[in-house]
C-alpha cells in the first residue's frame, strides 16, 4: 500500500515494467548514467557540510573521487561498469564528466548563500484512502518567512516545454506529501538540470496538489486491479530500447516469469497507464 514517484512513473510508462521491478524484482544492470547521477547527488549533499565560505567549485570537484570510493564500497557491483578498463581511462573520463556536472551547478546556484533545512530528506505520509506515499527529496530550503522550496538535481538535460508537465510530476508528488505532512503548500518547486544548465521552476497551489492526489488514487486502483488479475500490459515506447527486460517482454518475443501471486478471475483488467501530462 505504498507508492513512490519512481514506481508511479514506472507504471505510467509501462505497467509490465512496474511488475518486473516491484513484483518479480528482476535484477537490472548498473547504468553509467544513473550511477553518475547518484555520485553527483552525493557530492552536492556533502558540500553543505562545509562552512558557507568554503563551498567552492574546486572543493566540490575534489569530493568526487572520495564519494565514488564510498559508493563503490557500498555497492561493489558498480565496479562492473569499468570491467576491462585496465588503464583506468574510461573511469577517469567518467569521473571527469561528474566533475563537469558538479562545476556547472555553480553557474546555476550559489551554495555560499544557501543553508538547506534538509538534504536527502525521506518523507512519508498516508492518505485518507490508506495509500502511503513516500520518497526522498534532494533538498528543502526554508525562508525566514517560513516559505518552503523543494529542489531536485537532474544530471540530464531539461525536457522540451511540451514535456515539462511530465518532468514536474515527481516534484508535485513531493509537494503533496509535504502538504499532507505539514499543512504547508511549498512556495516553489525547482528542478536544476546540470546536463544543460537550465532551471525549471513551478509554484503550486492547493488545486494542483488535489489533482495530483486524485491522479495517484486512480493510479493505485489500476495497480491493484493489475495485481489481482495478473494482467500487466506492456506499453511500447522509444524508451524500450533502454530496458533491461526485453528478453522476458512479449513485445520482443519474450515470456514473462510465472506470476508469483494468486489471481482473482473476477478482477477487472488493468486500466490504461495514466499519462504524467495529465497532472
Coordinates of N, CA, C and O in Angstrom, one line a residue, residues 131-251:
X131 N -3.6 4.8 1.2 CA -2.4 4.8 0.3 C -1.3 5.6 1.0 O -1.5 6.7 1.4
X132 N -0.1 4.9 1.1 CA 1.0 5.6 1.7 C 2.0 6.1 0.6 O 2.3 5.4 -0.4
X133 N 2.3 7.4 0.6 CA 3.2 8.0 -0.3 C 4.6 8.2 0.3 O 4.6 8.7 1.5
X134 N 5.7 7.9 -0.4 CA 7.0 8.1 0.2 C 8.0 8.4 -0.9 O 7.8 8.2 -2.1
X135 N 9.1 9.0 -0.5 CA 10.1 9.4 -1.4 C 11.3 10.1 -0.7 O 11.2 10.3 0.5
X136 N 12.3 10.5 -1.5 CA 13.5 11.2 -0.9 C 13.6 12.5 -1.7 O 13.8 12.4 -2.9
X137 N 13.6 13.6 -1.0 CA 13.8 14.9 -1.6 C 15.2 15.3 -1.5 O 15.9 15.3 -0.5
X138 N 15.8 15.8 -2.7 CA 17.2 16.2 -2.7 C 17.5 17.3 -1.7 O 18.5 17.2 -0.9
X139 N 16.7 18.3 -1.7 CA 17.0 19.5 -0.9 C 15.7 20.2 -0.5 O 14.8 20.4 -1.4
X140 N 15.6 20.7 0.7 CA 14.5 21.5 1.1 C 15.0 22.8 1.7 O 15.8 22.7 2.7
X141 N 14.6 23.9 1.1 CA 15.0 25.2 1.6 C 13.8 25.9 2.3 O 12.7 25.8 1.8
X142 N 14.1 26.5 3.5 CA 13.0 27.2 4.2 C 13.5 28.6 4.4 O 14.5 28.9 5.0
X143 N 12.7 29.6 3.9 CA 13.0 31.0 4.0 C 12.7 31.5 5.5 O 11.9 30.8 6.2
X144 N 13.2 32.6 5.9 CA 12.9 33.1 7.2 C 11.4 33.3 7.4 O 10.9 33.3 8.5
X145 N 10.7 33.6 6.3 CA 9.3 33.8 6.4 C 8.5 32.5 6.5 O 7.3 32.5 6.7
X146 N 9.2 31.3 6.4 CA 8.6 30.0 6.5 C 8.2 29.4 5.2 O 7.8 28.3 5.2
X147 N 8.4 30.1 4.1 CA 8.1 29.6 2.8 C 9.1 28.4 2.5 O 10.3 28.5 2.7
X148 N 8.5 27.4 1.8 CA 9.3 26.2 1.6 C 9.6 26.1 0.1 O 8.7 26.3 -0.8
X149 N 10.8 25.7 -0.3 CA 11.2 25.4 -1.6 C 11.8 24.0 -1.7 O 12.7 23.6 -0.9
X150 N 11.2 23.2 -2.6 CA 11.7 21.9 -2.9 C 12.6 21.9 -4.1 O 12.2 22.4 -5.2
X151 N 13.8 21.3 -4.0 CA 14.8 21.4 -5.0 C 15.2 20.0 -5.4 O 15.5 19.1 -4.5
X152 N 15.3 19.7 -6.7 CA 15.7 18.4 -7.2 C 16.8 18.6 -8.2 O 16.6 19.4 -9.1
X153 N 17.9 17.8 -8.1 CA 19.0 17.9 -9.1 C 18.8 16.8 -10.2 O 18.5 15.7 -9.9
X154 N 19.0 17.2 -11.4 CA 18.9 16.3 -12.5 C 20.2 16.4 -13.3 O 20.6 17.5 -13.7
X155 N 20.9 15.3 -13.6 CA 22.1 15.3 -14.3 C 22.0 15.3 -15.8 O 22.9 15.3 -16.5
X156 N 20.7 15.1 -16.3 CA 20.4 15.1 -17.7 C 20.1 16.5 -18.2 O 20.3 17.5 -17.5
X157 N 19.5 16.6 -19.4 CA 19.2 17.8 -20.0 C 17.7 18.1 -19.7 O 16.9 17.2 -19.5
X158 N 17.4 19.4 -19.7 CA 16.0 19.8 -19.4 C 15.1 19.4 -20.6 O 15.5 19.4 -21.8
X159 N 13.9 18.9 -20.3 CA 13.0 18.5 -21.4 C 12.4 19.7 -22.2 O 12.5 20.8 -21.7
X160 N 11.9 19.4 -23.4 CA 11.3 20.4 -24.2 C 10.1 20.9 -23.4 O 9.5 20.2 -22.7
X161 N 9.6 22.1 -23.7 CA 8.5 22.7 -23.0 C 7.2 21.8 -23.0 O 6.5 21.7 -22.0
X162 N 7.0 21.1 -24.1 CA 5.8 20.3 -24.2 C 5.9 19.1 -23.2 O 4.8 18.4 -23.0
X163 N 7.0 18.8 -22.7 CA 7.2 17.6 -21.8 C 7.5 18.1 -20.4 O 7.8 17.3 -19.5
X164 N 7.3 19.4 -20.1 CA 7.6 19.9 -18.8 C 6.7 19.3 -17.7 O 7.1 19.1 -16.5
X165 N 5.4 19.1 -18.0 CA 4.5 18.6 -17.1 C 4.9 17.2 -16.5 O 4.8 16.9 -15.3
X166 N 5.3 16.4 -17.5 CA 5.8 15.1 -17.0 C 7.0 15.2 -16.1 O 7.1 14.5 -15.1
X167 N 7.9 16.1 -16.4 CA 9.1 16.3 -15.6 C 8.7 16.8 -14.2 O 9.4 16.5 -13.2
X168 N 7.6 17.6 -14.1 CA 7.2 18.1 -12.8 C 6.4 17.2 -11.9 O 6.1 17.5 -10.8
X169 N 6.0 16.0 -12.5 CA 5.2 15.1 -11.8 C 5.8 14.7 -10.4 O 5.2 14.7 -9.4
X170 N 7.1 14.4 -10.5 CA 7.8 14.0 -9.2 C 7.8 15.1 -8.2 O 7.6 14.8 -7.0
X171 N 8.0 16.3 -8.6 CA 8.0 17.5 -7.7 C 6.6 17.7 -7.1 O 6.5 18.0 -5.9
X172 N 5.6 17.6 -7.9 CA 4.2 17.7 -7.4 C 3.9 16.6 -6.4 O 3.2 16.8 -5.4
X173 N 4.4 15.4 -6.7 CA 4.3 14.3 -5.7 C 4.8 14.7 -4.4 O 4.2 14.6 -3.3
X174 N 6.1 15.2 -4.4 CA 6.7 15.6 -3.1 C 6.0 16.8 -2.5 O 5.8 16.8 -1.2
X175 N 5.5 17.7 -3.3 CA 4.8 18.8 -2.7 C 3.5 18.4 -2.0 O 3.1 18.9 -0.9
X176 N 2.8 17.4 -2.6 CA 1.6 16.8 -2.0 C 2.0 16.2 -0.6 O 1.2 16.4 0.4
X177 N 3.1 15.4 -0.6 CA 3.5 14.8 0.7 C 3.7 15.8 1.7 O 3.3 15.7 2.9
X178 N 4.5 16.9 1.4 CA 4.8 17.9 2.3 C 3.5 18.6 2.8 O 3.3 18.9 4.0
X179 N 2.6 18.9 1.9 CA 1.3 19.5 2.2 C 0.5 18.7 3.2 O 0.0 19.2 4.2
X180 N 0.5 17.4 3.0 CA -0.3 16.5 3.9 C 0.4 16.3 5.2 O -0.2 16.1 6.2
X181 N 1.7 16.4 5.2 CA 2.5 16.2 6.4 C 2.5 17.4 7.3 O 2.3 17.3 8.5
X182 N 2.7 18.6 6.7 CA 2.9 19.8 7.5 C 1.9 20.9 7.3 O 2.0 22.0 7.8
X183 N 0.9 20.6 6.4 CA -0.2 21.5 6.1 C 0.3 22.8 5.5 O -0.2 23.9 5.8
X184 N 1.4 22.7 4.8 CA 2.1 23.8 4.1 C 2.2 23.5 2.6 O 2.9 22.4 2.3
X185 N 1.7 24.3 1.8 CA 2.0 24.1 0.3 C 3.3 24.8 0.0 O 3.5 26.0 0.3
X186 N 4.3 24.0 -0.5 CA 5.6 24.6 -0.9 C 5.4 25.8 -1.8 O 4.6 25.8 -2.7
X187 N 6.2 26.8 -1.5 CA 6.1 28.0 -2.3 C 6.6 27.8 -3.8 O 6.1 28.3 -4.7
X188 N 7.7 27.0 -3.9 CA 8.3 26.8 -5.2 C 8.8 25.4 -5.3 O 9.4 24.8 -4.4
X189 N 8.7 24.8 -6.5 CA 9.3 23.6 -6.9 C 10.4 23.9 -7.9 O 10.1 24.6 -8.9
X190 N 11.6 23.4 -7.7 CA 12.7 23.8 -8.6 C 13.5 22.6 -9.1 O 14.0 21.8 -8.2
X191 N 13.6 22.4 -10.4 CA 14.4 21.3 -11.0 C 15.6 22.0 -11.6 O 15.5 22.9 -12.4
X192 N 16.8 21.5 -11.1 CA 18.1 22.0 -11.6 C 18.7 21.0 -12.5 O 19.1 19.9 -12.1
X193 N 18.8 21.3 -13.8 CA 19.3 20.4 -14.8 C 20.7 20.7 -15.1 O 21.1 21.7 -15.8
X194 N 21.6 19.9 -14.5 CA 23.0 20.1 -14.7 C 23.5 19.7 -16.1 O 24.6 20.2 -16.5
X195 N 22.8 18.9 -16.8 CA 23.3 18.5 -18.1 C 23.2 19.6 -19.1 O 23.9 19.6 -20.1
X196 N 22.2 20.5 -19.0 CA 22.0 21.5 -19.9 C 22.1 22.9 -19.3 O 22.1 23.9 -20.0
X197 N 22.3 23.0 -18.0 CA 22.4 24.3 -17.4 C 21.1 25.1 -17.3 O 21.1 26.3 -17.3
X198 N 20.0 24.4 -17.1 CA 18.7 25.0 -17.1 C 18.1 24.8 -15.7 O 18.4 23.8 -15.0
X199 N 17.2 25.7 -15.3 CA 16.5 25.6 -14.0 C 15.0 25.8 -14.4 O 14.6 26.8 -15.0
X200 N 14.2 24.8 -14.0 CA 12.8 24.8 -14.3 C 12.1 25.0 -12.9 O 12.3 24.2 -12.0
X201 N 11.2 26.0 -12.8 CA 10.5 26.2 -11.6 C 9.0 26.2 -11.8 O 8.5 26.4 -12.9
X202 N 8.3 25.9 -10.7 CA 6.8 25.9 -10.7 C 6.3 26.2 -9.3 O 6.9 25.7 -8.3
X203 N 5.3 27.1 -9.2 CA 4.8 27.5 -8.0 C 3.4 26.8 -7.8 O 2.4 27.3 -8.5
X204 N 3.3 25.8 -7.0 CA 2.0 25.1 -6.9 C 1.0 25.8 -6.1 O 1.3 26.6 -5.2
X205 N -0.3 25.4 -6.3 CA -1.4 25.9 -5.5 C -2.2 24.7 -5.0 O -2.0 23.6 -5.6
X206 N -3.0 24.8 -4.0 CA -3.7 23.6 -3.5 C -4.5 22.8 -4.5 O -4.5 21.6 -4.5
X207 N -5.1 23.5 -5.5 CA -5.8 22.8 -6.5 C -4.9 21.9 -7.3 O -5.3 20.8 -7.8
X208 N -3.7 22.3 -7.6 CA -2.7 21.4 -8.3 C -2.5 20.1 -7.5 O -2.5 19.0 -8.1
X209 N -2.3 20.3 -6.2 CA -2.0 19.1 -5.4 C -3.2 18.2 -5.2 O -3.0 17.0 -5.1
X210 N -4.4 18.8 -5.2 CA -5.6 18.0 -5.1 C -5.7 17.1 -6.4 O -6.1 16.0 -6.3
X211 N -5.4 17.7 -7.5 CA -5.4 16.9 -8.8 C -4.4 15.8 -8.8 O -4.7 14.7 -9.2
X212 N -3.2 16.1 -8.3 CA -2.2 15.0 -8.2 C -2.7 13.9 -7.3 O -2.5 12.7 -7.6
X213 N -3.3 14.3 -6.2 CA -3.8 13.2 -5.2 C -4.9 12.4 -5.9 O -4.8 11.1 -5.8
X214 N -5.8 13.0 -6.6 CA -6.8 12.2 -7.3 C -6.2 11.3 -8.4 O -6.6 10.1 -8.6
X215 N -5.2 11.8 -9.0 CA -4.5 11.0 -10.1 C -3.8 9.8 -9.4 O -3.8 8.7 -10.0
X216 N -3.1 10.0 -8.3 CA -2.4 8.9 -7.6 C -3.4 7.9 -7.1 O -3.1 6.7 -7.2
X217 N -4.5 8.3 -6.7 CA -5.5 7.3 -6.2 C -6.0 6.5 -7.4 O -6.2 5.3 -7.3
X218 N -6.3 7.1 -8.5 CA -6.7 6.4 -9.7 C -5.6 5.4 -10.2 O -5.8 4.3 -10.6
X219 N -4.4 5.9 -10.1 CA -3.2 5.1 -10.5 C -3.1 3.9 -9.6 O -2.9 2.7 -10.0
X220 N -3.3 4.1 -8.3 CA -3.2 3.0 -7.3 C -4.3 1.9 -7.6 O -4.1 0.7 -7.5
X221 N -5.5 2.4 -7.9 CA -6.6 1.5 -8.2 C -6.2 0.6 -9.4 O -6.5 -0.6 -9.5
X222 N -5.6 1.2 -10.4 CA -5.2 0.5 -11.6 C -4.1 -0.5 -11.2 O -4.1 -1.7 -11.7
X223 N -3.2 -0.2 -10.4 CA -2.2 -1.1 -9.9 C -2.8 -2.2 -9.1 O -2.4 -3.4 -9.3
X224 N -3.7 -2.0 -8.3 CA -4.4 -3.0 -7.5 C -5.1 -4.0 -8.4 O -5.1 -5.2 -8.2
X225 N -5.8 -3.4 -9.4 CA -6.5 -4.3 -10.4 C -5.6 -5.2 -11.1 O -5.9 -6.4 -11.3
X226 N -4.5 -4.6 -11.5 CA -3.5 -5.5 -12.3 C -2.9 -6.5 -11.4 O -2.6 -7.7 -11.8
X227 N -2.6 -6.2 -10.1 CA -2.1 -7.1 -9.1 C -3.0 -8.3 -8.9 O -2.6 -9.5 -8.9
X228 N -4.3 -8.0 -8.8 CA -5.3 -9.1 -8.6 C -5.6 -9.9 -9.8 O -5.8 -11.1 -9.7
X229 N -5.6 -9.3 -11.0 CA -5.9 -10.0 -12.2 C -4.7 -10.7 -12.8 O -4.8 -11.6 -13.6
X230 N -3.5 -10.1 -12.5 CA -2.3 -10.7 -13.2 C -2.1 -10.2 -14.6 O -1.2 -10.6 -15.3
X231 N -2.9 -9.2 -15.0 CA -2.8 -8.6 -16.3 C -1.9 -7.3 -16.3 O -2.4 -6.3 -15.9
X232 N -0.7 -7.5 -16.7 CA 0.2 -6.3 -16.8 C 0.6 -6.1 -18.2 O 1.4 -6.8 -18.8
X233 N 0.0 -5.1 -18.8 CA 0.2 -4.9 -20.3 C 1.4 -4.1 -20.6 O 1.7 -3.0 -19.9
X234 N 2.2 -4.5 -21.5 CA 3.4 -3.7 -21.9 C 2.9 -2.5 -22.7 O 1.8 -2.5 -23.3
X235 N 3.7 -1.4 -22.6 CA 3.3 -0.2 -23.3 C 4.5 0.3 -24.1 O 5.4 1.0 -23.6
X236 N 4.7 -0.1 -25.3 CA 5.9 0.1 -26.1 C 6.1 1.6 -26.3 O 5.1 2.4 -26.7
X237 N 7.3 2.1 -26.1 CA 7.7 3.5 -26.4 C 9.2 3.4 -26.9 O 9.8 2.4 -26.9
X238 N 9.7 4.6 -27.2 CA 11.1 4.7 -27.6 C 12.0 4.3 -26.5 O 13.2 3.9 -26.7
X239 N 11.5 4.4 -25.2 CA 12.4 4.0 -24.1 C 12.6 2.5 -24.0 O 13.5 2.1 -23.2
X240 N 11.9 1.7 -24.7 CA 12.0 0.2 -24.7 C 13.5 -0.2 -25.0 O 14.0 -1.2 -24.5
X241 N 14.1 0.6 -25.8 CA 15.5 0.3 -26.2 C 16.5 0.3 -25.1 O 17.6 -0.3 -25.2
X242 N 16.1 1.0 -24.0 CA 17.0 1.1 -22.8 C 16.6 0.1 -21.7 O 17.2 0.0 -20.7
X243 N 15.5 -0.7 -21.9 CA 15.0 -1.6 -20.9 C 15.9 -2.8 -20.8 O 16.2 -3.5 -21.8
X244 N 16.1 -3.3 -19.5 CA 16.9 -4.5 -19.3 C 16.1 -5.8 -19.4 O 16.6 -6.9 -19.3
X245 N 14.8 -5.6 -19.6 CA 13.9 -6.8 -19.6 C 13.3 -7.2 -20.9 O 12.3 -7.9 -21.0
X246 N 14.0 -6.9 -22.0 CA 13.5 -7.2 -23.3 C 13.3 -8.7 -23.5 O 12.4 -9.2 -24.2
X247 N 14.2 -9.5 -22.9 CA 14.2 -11.0 -23.1 C 13.0 -11.6 -22.5 O 12.7 -12.7 -22.9
X248 N 12.3 -10.9 -21.6 CA 11.1 -11.5 -21.0 C 9.9 -10.7 -21.3 O 8.8 -10.8 -20.7
X249 N 10.0 -9.8 -22.3 CA 8.9 -8.9 -22.6 C 8.2 -9.5 -23.9 O 8.9 -9.7 -24.9
X250 N 6.9 -9.6 -23.9 CA 6.2 -10.1 -25.1 C 6.4 -9.2 -26.3 O 6.3 -9.7 -27.4
X251 N 6.6 -7.9 -26.1 CA 6.8 -7.0 -27.3 C 8.1 -7.4 -28.0 O 8.3 -7.0 -29.2

